[in-house]
C-alpha positions as semicolon CSV with decimal commas, in nm:
position;residue;x (nm);y (nm);z (nm)
1;M;-1,438;13,451;2,421
2;A;-1,321;13,706;2,166
3;G;-1,361;13,652;1,796
4;I;-1,061;13,540;1,593
5;P;-0,920;13,827;1,384
6;T;-0,911;13,776;1,010
7;V;-0,666;13,853;0,731
8;A;-0,754;13,924;0,367
9;F;-0,593;13,778;0,057
10;P;-0,553;14,002;-0,248
11;D;-0,882;13,877;-0,395
12;G;-1,070;13,983;-0,079
13;T;-1,111;13,634;0,069
14;R;-1,077;13,655;0,447
15;V;-0,939;13,377;0,669
16;P;-0,866;13,347;1,041
17;A;-0,530;13,491;1,146
18;L;-0,489;13,176;1,354
19;G;-0,459;12,856;1,156
20;L;-0,355;12,497;1,220
21;G;-0,018;12,361;1,112
22;T;0,058;11,996;1,040
23;W;0,437;11,970;1,013
24;K;0,557;11,635;1,158
25;M;0,200;11,504;1,165
26;G;0,105;11,185;0,987
27;E;0,442;11,025;1,061
28;R;0,312;10,756;1,299
29;S;0,000;10,553;1,231
30;G;-0,071;10,527;1,603
31;S;-0,095;10,905;1,635
32;R;-0,321;10,972;1,339
33;R;-0,652;10,939;1,521
34;A;-0,549;11,194;1,785
35;E;-0,415;11,426;1,513
36;V;-0,742;11,409;1,320
37;E;-0,939;11,475;1,638
38;A;-0,720;11,775;1,721
39;L;-0,778;11,928;1,377
40;V;-1,153;11,870;1,398
41;H;-1,155;12,030;1,745
42;G;-0,977;12,331;1,600
43;F;-1,223;12,359;1,312
44;E;-1,508;12,360;1,565
45;L;-1,338;12,644;1,755
46;G;-1,320;12,858;1,441
47;L;-0,960;12,778;1,341
48;T;-1,071;12,707;0,987
49;L;-0,740;12,747;0,801
50;V;-0,522;12,436;0,784
51;D;-0,171;12,423;0,639
52;T;0,001;12,110;0,509
53;A;0,245;11,999;0,236
54;E;0,331;11,702;0,020
55;M;0,667;11,694;0,204
56;Y;0,517;11,636;0,549
57;A;0,542;11,264;0,626
58;D;0,568;11,202;0,251
59;G;0,202;11,292;0,208
60;G;0,092;11,148;0,542
61;A;-0,001;11,488;0,683
62;E;-0,223;11,556;0,383
63;E;-0,399;11,226;0,452
64;V;-0,458;11,332;0,814
65;V;-0,602;11,662;0,693
66;G;-0,820;11,475;0,444
67;R;-0,972;11,267;0,721
68;A;-1,037;11,579;0,930
69;L;-1,204;11,752;0,635
70;A;-1,465;11,479;0,589
71;G;-1,810;11,634;0,608
72;R;-1,681;11,987;0,667
73;R;-1,480;12,076;0,355
74;D;-1,694;12,375;0,258
75;R;-1,597;12,582;0,561
76;I;-1,224;12,500;0,575
77;F;-0,950;12,691;0,391
78;V;-0,686;12,439;0,280
79;V;-0,322;12,534;0,216
80;S;-0,072;12,287;0,074
81;K;0,276;12,310;-0,074
82;V;0,470;12,156;-0,360
83;Y;0,835;12,046;-0,347
84;P;1,069;12,269;-0,552
85;Y;1,167;11,972;-0,771
86;N;0,797;11,912;-0,843
87;A;0,736;12,275;-0,941
88;G;0,796;12,233;-1,313
89;R;0,555;12,279;-1,600
90;R;0,422;11,923;-1,594
91;A;0,547;11,797;-1,258
92;A;0,347;12,058;-1,065
93;I;0,025;11,943;-1,227
94;A;0,090;11,581;-1,129
95;A;0,203;11,676;-0,777
96;C;-0,110;11,884;-0,720
97;E;-0,330;11,598;-0,836
98;R;-0,159;11,364;-0,589
99;S;-0,214;11,615;-0,310
100;L;-0,580;11,652;-0,404
101;A;-0,622;11,274;-0,390
102;R;-0,462;11,249;-0,045
103;L;-0,670;11,541;0,081
104;G;-0,986;11,395;-0,068
105;I;-1,089;11,728;-0,222
106;D;-1,119;11,871;-0,573
107;R;-0,958;12,210;-0,513
108;I;-0,679;12,348;-0,290
109;D;-0,754;12,699;-0,166
110;L;-0,390;12,813;-0,160
111;Y;-0,105;12,620;-0,326
112;L;0,249;12,725;-0,238
113;L;0,595;12,669;-0,380
114;H;0,758;12,525;-0,066
115;W;1,095;12,689;-0,130
116;R;1,288;12,800;-0,431
117;G;1,478;12,533;-0,624
118;Q;1,622;12,490;-0,972
119;V;1,297;12,529;-1,165
120;P;1,265;12,885;-1,304
121;L;0,999;13,093;-1,133
122;A;0,839;13,165;-1,470
123;E;0,781;12,794;-1,529
124;T;0,630;12,745;-1,184
125;V;0,400;13,043;-1,232
126;E;0,289;12,900;-1,566
127;A;0,204;12,567;-1,400
128;F;0,024;12,736;-1,111
129;E;-0,181;12,952;-1,345
130;R;-0,281;12,644;-1,542
131;L;-0,390;12,473;-1,219
132;R;-0,592;12,782;-1,131
133;R;-0,759;12,794;-1,474
134;D;-0,840;12,424;-1,444
135;G;-1,004;12,479;-1,105
136;K;-0,761;12,259;-0,913
137;I;-0,638;12,549;-0,701
138;A;-0,813;12,875;-0,612
139;R;-0,496;13,081;-0,574
140;W;-0,121;13,028;-0,540
141;G;0,170;13,167;-0,344
142;V;0,523;13,100;-0,229
143;S;0,716;13,003;0,082
144;N;1,064;13,096;0,204
145;L;1,111;13,364;-0,063
146;D;1,309;13,671;0,041
147;V;1,274;14,026;-0,091
148;D;1,502;13,975;-0,392
149;D;1,315;13,659;-0,488
150;L;0,982;13,839;-0,460
151;D;1,110;14,118;-0,682
152;E;1,215;13,861;-0,940
153;L;0,875;13,693;-0,912
154;A;0,696;14,024;-0,967
155;A;0,879;14,065;-1,298
156;V;0,766;13,724;-1,427
157;P;0,451;13,719;-1,645
158;G;0,165;13,648;-1,404
159;G;0,393;13,671;-1,101
160;R;0,195;13,951;-0,941
161;A;-0,088;13,702;-0,888
162;C;0,109;13,560;-0,593
163;A;-0,130;13,557;-0,296
164;A;0,098;13,493;0,005
165;D;0,453;13,430;0,126
166;Q;0,498;13,175;0,406
167;V;0,813;13,238;0,609
168;L;0,977;13,177;0,945
169;Y;0,860;13,436;1,197
170;H;0,841;13,436;1,574
171;L;0,948;13,650;1,869
172;A;1,307;13,528;1,859
173;E;1,333;13,554;1,479
174;R;1,208;13,896;1,369
175;G;1,429;13,959;1,067
176;I;1,137;13,978;0,825
177;E;1,021;14,300;0,992
178;R;1,299;14,480;0,801
179;G;1,238;14,311;0,467
180;V;0,974;14,057;0,376
181;L;0,695;14,187;0,598
182;P;0,683;14,547;0,467
183;H;0,742;14,414;0,115
184;C;0,440;14,186;0,139
185;R;0,225;14,464;0,284
186;A;0,314;14,681;-0,015
187;W;0,238;14,396;-0,262
188;P;-0,023;14,359;-0,097
189;M;-0,046;14,000;0,033
190;P;-0,039;13,825;0,372
191;V;0,261;13,672;0,542
192;I;0,200;13,323;0,682
193;A;0,425;13,269;0,985
194;Y;0,547;12,915;1,034
195;S;0,724;12,768;1,341
196;P;0,576;13,042;1,564
197;F;0,723;12,869;1,873
198;D;1,066;12,804;1,717
199;E;0,985;12,431;1,727
200;G;0,904;12,461;2,097
201;R;1,226;12,631;2,206
202;L;1,058;12,970;2,246
203;L;0,817;12,833;2,505
204;D;1,109;12,761;2,741
205;H;1,227;13,123;2,735
206;P;1,206;13,251;3,095
207;E;1,121;13,609;2,999
208;L;0,833;13,498;2,779
209;A;0,701;13,284;3,064
210;R;0,730;13,577;3,305
211;I;0,554;13,823;3,075
212;A;0,281;13,571;2,996
213;K;0,219;13,503;3,366
214;A;0,191;13,874;3,437
215;A;-0,057;13,902;3,150
216;G;-0,264;13,615;3,285
217;T;-0,206;13,381;2,994
218;G;0,028;13,106;2,874
219;A;0,352;13,147;2,685
220;A;0,214;12,983;2,369
221;S;-0,096;13,200;2,363
222;L;0,106;13,518;2,418
223;A;0,357;13,431;2,145
224;L;0,072;13,377;1,899
225;A;-0,119;13,686;2,011
226;W;0,193;13,895;1,946
227;L;0,223;13,754;1,594
228;I;-0,136;13,812;1,489
229;A;-0,130;14,163;1,634
230;H;0,079;14,247;1,325
231;D;-0,130;14,352;1,026
232;G;-0,146;14,093;0,750
233;V;0,010;13,806;0,948
234;I;-0,138;13,456;0,974
235;A;0,015;13,213;1,226
236;I;0,007;12,836;1,168
237;P;0,123;12,657;1,485
238;K;0,127;12,279;1,493
239;A;-0,198;12,134;1,623
240;A;-0,137;11,766;1,698
241;R;-0,327;11,749;2,029
242;R;-0,644;11,906;2,169
243;A;-0,442;12,087;2,437
244;H;-0,234;12,250;2,162
245;V;-0,551;12,361;1,988
246;D;-0,698;12,516;2,304
247;A;-0,380;12,720;2,357
248;I;-0,394;12,835;1,996
249;R;-0,756;12,946;2,026
250;A;-0,683;13,125;2,356
251;A;-0,442;13,356;2,172
252;A;-0,738;13,540;2,019
253;D;-0,844;13,644;2,370
254;V;-0,508;13,801;2,457
255;V;-0,479;14,178;2,413
256;I;-0,128;14,301;2,337
257;T;-0,124;14,624;2,535
258;P;0,151;14,882;2,482
259;E;0,305;14,764;2,809
260;I;0,311;14,399;2,699
261;A;0,449;14,496;2,358
262;A;0,727;14,698;2,521
263;A;0,815;14,413;2,756
264;L;0,835;14,171;2,464
265;D;1,051;14,415;2,268
266;R;1,293;14,431;2,560
267;A;1,309;14,052;2,584
268;F;1,317;13,998;2,207
269;P;1,459;14,315;2,049
270;P;1,335;14,410;1,702
271;P;1,596;14,382;1,427
272;R;1,815;14,675;1,341
273;R;1,881;14,551;0,991
274;R;1,733;14,321;0,731
275;T;1,841;13,958;0,764
276;P;1,787;13,675;0,513
């Protein structure tokens, strides 16, 4: 079993390029035990970055993560996100404290603005920097910000402290390769790729299945292996069941050869122009 590649944040902290996502988790009480067990299984396999948000199940996903963290907090890198309408000077402080309570921890490793709303970026940065000074977060970043937004953020006092941008990225949605991805590499900061399977639709693509079979792996593992073969990219697929987790971990054992890369490019052509 190959080791999981790592990605560095601007401060030098390294995390696995394969993490665990929690979108749509925590929504049903009857599923929570299996969800917690899946996350713990992932942690034991070395998938020690977990991504959640106050939005997911109205805090329910954070509660699931909190249960999974019990007794193992010190070795897990926790990412959570704040609603845009909670990203104000005072509201962000209160929202972060609620997330900390649900997670059962005293510090979030990476706290993200979930998407851009009406609150000025300068005000959000001010709140995030206060949270960082107070020790409630270790670093902060953004999600769903495009190149123009990142340029505006860079001009805000303290804005260059941004540590990551979490965006949609998968084989069938490669627009960031002409915009956000090179921009983040130049910053420099990682890109965190969410919905790496296009909410499951990608896994039904016949060409992906064919290429994966020829490579001796599964479609999910190949799709993830392709993502993390890109420098500075962290993938956070949903990990609600143990079988999901095993497929995620298997991606680290897949080598994207030039032949596989070319076949994937033919099936999922790279973008010719920047797209939002």
